[in-house]
Amino acid sequence: MLDMPIDPVYYQLAEYFDSLPKFDQFSSAREYREAINRIYEERNRQLSQHERVERVEDRTIKGRNGDIRVRVYQQKPDSPVLVYYHGGGFVICSIESHDALCRRIARLSNSTVVSVDYRLAPEHKFPAAVYDCYDATKWVAENAEELRIDPSKIFVGGDSAGGNLAAAVSIMARDSGEDFIKHQILIYPVVNFVAPTPSLLEFGEGLWILDQKIMSWFSEQYFSREEDKFNPLASVIFADLENLPPALIITAEYDPLRDEGEVFGQMLRRAGVEASIVRYRGVLHGFINYYPVLKAARDAINQIAALLVFD
């Protein structure tokens, strides 16, 4: 990694990254989640103090498999809404770990963000998270008046695993004959659990944040059966991609997931879907969460906010 021209800010973050709980594939998912979420959530509590939003409200809604917690951030009523699904390999992270990011998007766009606390693996295997995210998005669409959002401007988005879920929700809505999703925002999404890509082979070892070992472990937690990896709501590259909402796909230069995200964008284009593919240089997977110190992260958030305003 030292041979790569990464943003120098990462070397300032090295002590923080080194302080994170070390991944151990023999640890229980619950233990690893609790240890790492504790750090992520504390960091977000500090950042959130600087991201003031006019209204923040936690709600509990009904999904097909029980209650789903959502957090509504509203800077301005009667605005576009981004339904956001956090990253974390379907196993870790939470509404709290992505609180500051959601606040910032709402504040910069003068819009509404609804963050979804979907069920996590391995306690809840695929497709539990997909169903929770779809049901929460359908609830947003059906309760637009109460939420004081513009029902013609419902966006879905997320980072990493959340990007996967945003794509899957878009596919489910299309397959259900529904067109309430205006745009999908996929931030370094995982879209292919089956075949390796050049970036996975090149950056799959020795990087902070994400490598092949933890990716394989996440996959083991998420899926009950190997064949589930081929399901088009998991590896969304296998889905029929026609007639999906336009997509903004954001990738990171030094990310194992870079190539699959960019290939997915090209596949959407070949299927007749408008897709913008933007690679941010010098950054690693997860970079958007480090916006206080990374200019590329601030630029990416500004791009997302601008899309909510002008699309």
CSV table of C-alpha atoms in Angstrom, one decimal:
chain,number,residue,atom,x,y,z
A,1,MET,CA,0.0,0.0,0.0
A,2,LEU,CA,2.9,2.4,0.7
A,3,ASP,CA,3.8,2.3,-3.0
A,4,MET,CA,0.3,3.7,-3.9
A,5,PRO,CA,-0.2,7.4,-4.2
A,6,ILE,CA,-3.0,7.5,-1.7
A,7,ASP,CA,-4.2,10.7,-0.2
A,8,PRO,CA,-1.6,11.7,2.5
A,9,VAL,CA,-4.4,12.3,5.0
A,10,TYR,CA,-4.6,8.5,5.3
A,11,TYR,CA,-1.2,8.5,7.1
A,12,GLN,CA,-2.7,10.9,9.6
A,13,LEU,CA,-5.5,8.4,10.1
A,14,ALA,CA,-3.2,5.4,10.5
A,15,GLU,CA,-3.2,5.5,14.3
A,16,TYR,CA,-7.0,5.6,14.3
A,17,PHE,CA,-7.2,2.7,11.9
A,18,ASP,CA,-4.7,0.7,13.9
A,19,SER,CA,-6.8,1.3,17.1
A,20,LEU,CA,-9.8,-0.4,15.6
A,21,PRO,CA,-10.6,-4.0,16.9
A,22,LYS,CA,-8.6,-6.5,14.9
A,23,PHE,CA,-10.7,-8.7,12.7
A,24,ASP,CA,-10.6,-12.3,13.8
A,25,GLN,CA,-12.5,-14.8,11.6
A,26,PHE,CA,-13.0,-17.0,14.7
A,27,SER,CA,-14.7,-14.2,16.7
A,28,SER,CA,-18.4,-14.2,16.9
A,29,ALA,CA,-20.2,-11.7,14.7
A,30,ARG,CA,-21.9,-10.2,17.7
A,31,GLU,CA,-18.6,-9.6,19.6
A,32,TYR,CA,-16.9,-8.0,16.5
A,33,ARG,CA,-20.0,-5.9,15.9
A,34,GLU,CA,-20.2,-4.6,19.4
A,35,ALA,CA,-16.5,-3.8,19.6
A,36,ILE,CA,-16.3,-1.9,16.3
A,37,ASN,CA,-19.7,-0.2,16.5
A,38,ARG,CA,-18.7,1.2,19.9
A,39,ILE,CA,-15.9,3.1,18.3
A,40,TYR,CA,-17.7,4.1,15.1
A,41,GLU,CA,-20.7,5.3,17.1
A,42,GLU,CA,-18.7,7.4,19.5
A,43,ARG,CA,-16.9,9.0,16.6
A,44,ASN,CA,-20.3,9.8,15.0
A,45,ARG,CA,-21.6,11.4,18.2
A,46,GLN,CA,-18.7,13.8,18.1
A,47,LEU,CA,-19.2,14.6,14.4
A,48,SER,CA,-23.0,14.9,14.7
A,49,GLN,CA,-22.6,17.9,17.0
A,50,HIS,CA,-21.4,19.9,14.0
A,51,GLU,CA,-24.1,18.7,11.6
A,52,ARG,CA,-27.2,20.4,12.9
A,53,VAL,CA,-30.5,19.4,11.2
A,54,GLU,CA,-33.8,21.2,11.8
A,55,ARG,CA,-35.7,18.0,12.7
A,56,VAL,CA,-34.4,14.5,13.6
A,57,GLU,CA,-36.9,11.9,14.6
A,58,ASP,CA,-36.7,8.1,15.3
A,59,ARG,CA,-39.7,6.1,14.1
A,60,THR,CA,-40.7,2.5,14.3
A,61,ILE,CA,-42.5,1.2,11.3
A,62,LYS,CA,-44.1,-2.1,10.3
A,63,GLY,CA,-42.3,-4.4,7.8
A,64,ARG,CA,-43.4,-7.8,6.5
A,65,ASN,CA,-41.2,-9.5,9.2
A,66,GLY,CA,-41.7,-7.1,12.1
A,67,ASP,CA,-40.7,-3.7,13.3
A,68,ILE,CA,-38.1,-1.6,11.5
A,69,ARG,CA,-36.5,1.4,13.0
A,70,VAL,CA,-35.8,4.4,10.8
A,71,ARG,CA,-34.4,7.8,11.6
A,72,VAL,CA,-35.8,10.8,9.7
A,73,TYR,CA,-33.6,13.8,9.2
A,74,GLN,CA,-35.4,16.8,7.7
A,75,GLN,CA,-33.8,20.1,7.0
A,76,LYS,CA,-36.6,21.5,4.9
A,77,PRO,CA,-40.2,20.1,4.5
A,78,ASP,CA,-41.7,19.3,1.1
A,79,SER,CA,-38.3,18.3,-0.2
A,80,PRO,CA,-36.7,15.4,-2.0
A,81,VAL,CA,-35.9,12.4,0.2
A,82,LEU,CA,-33.0,10.0,0.2
A,83,VAL,CA,-33.7,6.6,1.8
A,84,TYR,CA,-30.3,5.6,3.0
A,85,TYR,CA,-29.0,2.1,3.9
A,86,HIS,CA,-25.7,2.0,5.8
A,87,GLY,CA,-22.7,-0.1,4.9
A,88,GLY,CA,-20.9,-2.6,7.1
A,89,GLY,CA,-20.9,-5.9,5.2
A,90,PHE,CA,-24.5,-6.7,6.2
A,91,VAL,CA,-23.0,-7.5,9.7
A,92,ILE,CA,-21.7,-4.4,11.4
A,93,CYS,CA,-22.5,-0.7,11.6
A,94,SER,CA,-25.9,1.0,12.3
A,95,ILE,CA,-28.0,4.1,12.1
A,96,GLU,CA,-25.7,5.6,14.7
A,97,SER,CA,-22.5,4.8,12.9
A,98,HIS,CA,-23.8,6.8,9.8
A,99,ASP,CA,-25.6,9.5,11.7
A,100,ALA,CA,-23.2,12.3,10.9
A,101,LEU,CA,-23.1,11.4,7.2
A,102,CYS,CA,-26.9,11.4,6.9
A,103,ARG,CA,-27.1,14.7,8.8
A,104,ARG,CA,-24.6,16.3,6.4
A,105,ILE,CA,-26.5,15.1,3.3
A,106,ALA,CA,-29.8,16.5,4.6
A,107,ARG,CA,-28.2,19.8,5.6
A,108,LEU,CA,-26.3,20.4,2.4
A,109,SER,CA,-29.2,19.5,0.2
A,110,ASN,CA,-32.0,21.1,2.2
A,111,SER,CA,-33.7,17.8,1.9
A,112,THR,CA,-34.9,14.8,3.9
A,113,VAL,CA,-32.9,11.6,4.6
A,114,VAL,CA,-34.5,8.5,6.1
A,115,SER,CA,-31.9,6.1,7.4
A,116,VAL,CA,-33.0,2.5,7.7
A,117,ASP,CA,-32.0,0.2,10.6
A,118,TYR,CA,-32.3,-3.1,8.7
A,119,ARG,CA,-31.7,-6.4,10.3
A,120,LEU,CA,-28.1,-7.7,10.3
A,121,ALA,CA,-26.5,-11.1,9.7
A,122,PRO,CA,-25.8,-13.7,10.8
A,123,GLU,CA,-28.8,-13.4,13.1
A,124,HIS,CA,-30.9,-12.5,10.0
A,125,LYS,CA,-29.7,-14.1,6.8
A,126,PHE,CA,-30.2,-12.9,3.2
A,127,PRO,CA,-32.8,-11.7,2.1
A,128,ALA,CA,-33.9,-10.2,5.4
A,129,ALA,CA,-32.0,-7.0,4.9
A,130,VAL,CA,-33.3,-6.6,1.4
A,131,TYR,CA,-36.9,-7.0,2.5
A,132,ASP,CA,-36.5,-4.5,5.4
A,133,CYS,CA,-35.0,-1.9,3.1
A,134,TYR,CA,-37.7,-2.3,0.5
A,135,ASP,CA,-40.5,-2.3,3.1
A,136,ALA,CA,-39.0,0.9,4.6
A,137,THR,CA,-38.8,2.6,1.2
A,138,LYS,CA,-42.3,1.6,0.3
A,139,TRP,CA,-43.4,3.1,3.7
A,140,VAL,CA,-41.7,6.3,2.8
A,141,ALA,CA,-43.5,6.4,-0.6
A,142,GLU,CA,-46.9,5.6,1.0
A,143,ASN,CA,-46.5,8.2,3.8
A,144,ALA,CA,-45.1,11.1,1.8
A,145,GLU,CA,-47.7,13.5,3.0
A,146,GLU,CA,-47.2,12.8,6.7
A,147,LEU,CA,-43.4,12.9,6.2
A,148,ARG,CA,-43.7,16.2,4.2
A,149,ILE,CA,-41.6,15.0,1.3
A,150,ASP,CA,-41.9,15.3,-2.4
A,151,PRO,CA,-43.2,11.9,-3.6
A,152,SER,CA,-41.9,12.5,-7.1
A,153,LYS,CA,-38.3,12.8,-5.7
A,154,ILE,CA,-37.6,9.6,-3.8
A,155,PHE,CA,-34.0,8.5,-4.0
A,156,VAL,CA,-32.4,5.4,-2.6
A,157,GLY,CA,-28.8,5.1,-1.7
A,158,GLY,CA,-26.1,3.5,0.5
A,159,ASP,CA,-22.5,2.7,0.9
A,160,SER,CA,-20.9,-0.7,0.3
A,161,ALA,CA,-23.4,-3.2,1.5
A,162,GLY,CA,-25.9,-0.4,1.6
A,163,GLY,CA,-25.2,0.3,-2.1
A,164,ASN,CA,-26.0,-3.3,-2.8
A,165,LEU,CA,-29.3,-2.9,-0.9
A,166,ALA,CA,-30.2,0.3,-2.9
A,167,ALA,CA,-29.7,-1.6,-6.1
A,168,ALA,CA,-31.7,-4.6,-4.9
A,169,VAL,CA,-34.6,-2.3,-3.7
A,170,SER,CA,-34.6,-0.6,-7.1
A,171,ILE,CA,-34.9,-4.1,-8.8
A,172,MET,CA,-37.7,-5.2,-6.4
A,173,ALA,CA,-39.7,-2.0,-7.0
A,174,ARG,CA,-39.3,-2.4,-10.8
A,175,ASP,CA,-40.4,-6.0,-10.6
A,176,SER,CA,-43.4,-5.1,-8.6
A,177,GLY,CA,-44.5,-2.6,-11.2
A,178,GLU,CA,-43.7,0.4,-9.0
A,179,ASP,CA,-42.0,3.5,-10.2
A,180,PHE,CA,-41.6,5.6,-7.0
A,181,ILE,CA,-37.8,5.5,-7.1
A,182,LYS,CA,-36.4,8.5,-9.0
A,183,HIS,CA,-32.7,7.7,-8.7
A,184,GLN,CA,-30.3,5.2,-7.1
A,185,ILE,CA,-27.0,6.3,-5.4
A,186,LEU,CA,-24.6,3.5,-5.1
A,187,ILE,CA,-21.4,4.4,-3.1
A,188,TYR,CA,-18.7,1.8,-3.7
A,189,PRO,CA,-21.3,-0.9,-3.8
A,190,VAL,CA,-20.8,-4.7,-3.6
A,191,VAL,CA,-22.7,-6.1,-6.6
A,192,ASN,CA,-21.0,-9.4,-7.3
A,193,PHE,CA,-20.4,-12.2,-4.7
A,194,VAL,CA,-19.3,-14.7,-7.3
A,195,ALA,CA,-16.4,-13.8,-9.5
A,196,PRO,CA,-13.2,-11.9,-8.7
A,197,THR,CA,-12.3,-8.7,-10.4
A,198,PRO,CA,-8.8,-7.2,-11.1
A,199,SER,CA,-9.3,-4.6,-8.3
A,200,LEU,CA,-10.2,-7.4,-5.8
A,201,LEU,CA,-7.0,-9.2,-6.7
A,202,GLU,CA,-4.9,-6.1,-6.6
A,203,PHE,CA,-6.2,-4.5,-3.5
A,204,GLY,CA,-7.5,-7.5,-1.6
A,205,GLU,CA,-4.6,-7.7,0.9
A,206,GLY,CA,-2.8,-5.2,3.1
A,207,LEU,CA,-5.3,-2.3,3.0
A,208,TRP,CA,-7.0,-0.7,5.9
A,209,ILE,CA,-10.8,-1.1,6.2
A,210,LEU,CA,-11.5,-3.8,3.7
A,211,ASP,CA,-9.7,-6.9,2.4
A,212,GLN,CA,-10.6,-10.3,0.9
A,213,LYS,CA,-10.5,-12.1,4.3
A,214,ILE,CA,-13.2,-9.9,5.9
A,215,MET,CA,-15.2,-9.8,2.7
A,216,SER,CA,-15.3,-13.6,2.7
A,217,TRP,CA,-16.3,-13.6,6.3
A,218,PHE,CA,-19.1,-11.1,5.7
A,219,SER,CA,-20.4,-13.3,2.9
A,220,GLU,CA,-20.3,-16.4,5.2
A,221,GLN,CA,-22.4,-14.5,7.8
A,222,TYR,CA,-24.9,-13.1,5.2
A,223,PHE,CA,-25.7,-16.2,3.2
A,224,SER,CA,-27.3,-19.5,4.3
A,225,ARG,CA,-26.4,-21.3,1.1
A,226,GLU,CA,-23.7,-20.9,-1.5
A,227,GLU,CA,-26.4,-20.7,-4.3
A,228,ASP,CA,-27.8,-17.6,-2.7
A,229,LYS,CA,-24.8,-15.6,-3.9
A,230,PHE,CA,-26.2,-16.0,-7.4
A,231,ASN,CA,-29.6,-14.6,-6.5
A,232,PRO,CA,-30.2,-11.3,-8.5
A,233,LEU,CA,-31.1,-9.5,-5.2
A,234,ALA,CA,-27.7,-10.4,-3.9
A,235,SER,CA,-25.3,-10.4,-6.9
A,236,VAL,CA,-27.3,-7.7,-8.7
A,237,ILE,CA,-25.2,-8.1,-11.8
A,238,PHE,CA,-27.3,-11.1,-12.6
A,239,ALA,CA,-30.6,-9.2,-12.5
A,240,ASP,CA,-32.5,-7.9,-15.5
A,241,LEU,CA,-31.2,-4.3,-15.5
A,242,GLU,CA,-33.7,-2.8,-18.0
A,243,ASN,CA,-36.1,-0.1,-16.9
A,244,LEU,CA,-34.3,0.6,-13.6
A,245,PRO,CA,-34.0,4.2,-12.2
A,246,PRO,CA,-30.9,6.2,-13.2
A,247,ALA,CA,-27.9,5.5,-11.1
A,248,LEU,CA,-25.0,7.5,-9.7
A,249,ILE,CA,-22.1,5.1,-8.9
A,250,ILE,CA,-19.3,6.4,-6.8
A,251,THR,CA,-16.1,4.3,-6.5
A,252,ALA,CA,-12.8,4.6,-4.8
A,253,GLU,CA,-9.5,4.2,-6.7
A,254,TYR,CA,-7.9,1.8,-4.2
A,255,ASP,CA,-10.8,-0.4,-3.3
A,256,PRO,CA,-11.3,-4.1,-3.9
A,257,LEU,CA,-14.9,-3.3,-4.9
A,258,ARG,CA,-13.9,-0.6,-7.5
A,259,ASP,CA,-14.1,-2.7,-10.6
A,260,GLU,CA,-17.4,-4.5,-9.9
A,261,GLY,CA,-19.1,-1.2,-9.2
A,262,GLU,CA,-17.8,0.4,-12.4
A,263,VAL,CA,-18.7,-2.8,-14.5
A,264,PHE,CA,-22.2,-2.6,-13.0
A,265,GLY,CA,-22.5,0.9,-14.2
A,266,GLN,CA,-21.5,-0.1,-17.7
A,267,MET,CA,-24.0,-3.0,-17.6
A,268,LEU,CA,-26.7,-0.5,-16.7
A,269,ARG,CA,-25.8,1.7,-19.6
A,270,ARG,CA,-25.9,-1.3,-22.0
A,271,ALA,CA,-29.4,-2.0,-20.6
A,272,GLY,CA,-30.5,1.5,-21.5
A,273,VAL,CA,-30.3,2.9,-18.0
A,274,GLU,CA,-28.7,6.3,-17.4
A,275,ALA,CA,-25.6,5.7,-15.2
A,276,SER,CA,-23.0,8.1,-14.0
A,277,ILE,CA,-19.8,6.5,-12.9
A,278,VAL,CA,-17.4,8.6,-10.8
A,279,ARG,CA,-14.1,7.3,-9.5
A,280,TYR,CA,-12.5,9.3,-6.7
A,281,ARG,CA,-8.8,9.3,-6.8
A,282,GLY,CA,-6.3,8.5,-4.1
A,283,VAL,CA,-8.9,7.1,-1.6
A,284,LEU,CA,-9.8,3.7,-0.1
A,285,HIS,CA,-13.0,1.9,0.5
A,286,GLY,CA,-15.2,3.7,3.1
A,287,PHE,CA,-13.7,7.1,2.3
A,288,ILE,CA,-17.0,9.0,2.4
A,289,ASN,CA,-17.2,8.6,6.2
A,290,TYR,CA,-14.0,10.5,6.7
A,291,TYR,CA,-15.3,13.8,5.2
A,292,PRO,CA,-14.0,16.0,8.0
A,293,VAL,CA,-10.4,15.4,6.8
A,294,LEU,CA,-10.7,14.0,3.3
A,295,LYS,CA,-11.5,16.5,0.5
A,296,ALA,CA,-12.6,13.7,-1.8
A,297,ALA,CA,-15.2,12.6,0.7
A,298,ARG,CA,-16.6,16.2,1.0
A,299,ASP,CA,-16.7,16.4,-2.8
A,300,ALA,CA,-18.6,13.1,-3.0
A,301,ILE,CA,-21.1,14.2,-0.5
A,302,ASN,CA,-21.5,17.5,-2.3
A,303,GLN,CA,-22.2,15.6,-5.5
A,304,ILE,CA,-24.9,13.5,-3.8
A,305,ALA,CA,-26.5,16.6,-2.3
A,306,ALA,CA,-26.4,18.4,-5.7
A,307,LEU,CA,-28.2,15.4,-7.3
A,308,LEU,CA,-30.9,15.6,-4.7
A,309,VAL,CA,-31.4,19.3,-5.4
A,310,PHE,CA,-31.1,19.4,-9.2
A,311,ASP,CA,-32.3,16.0,-10.5
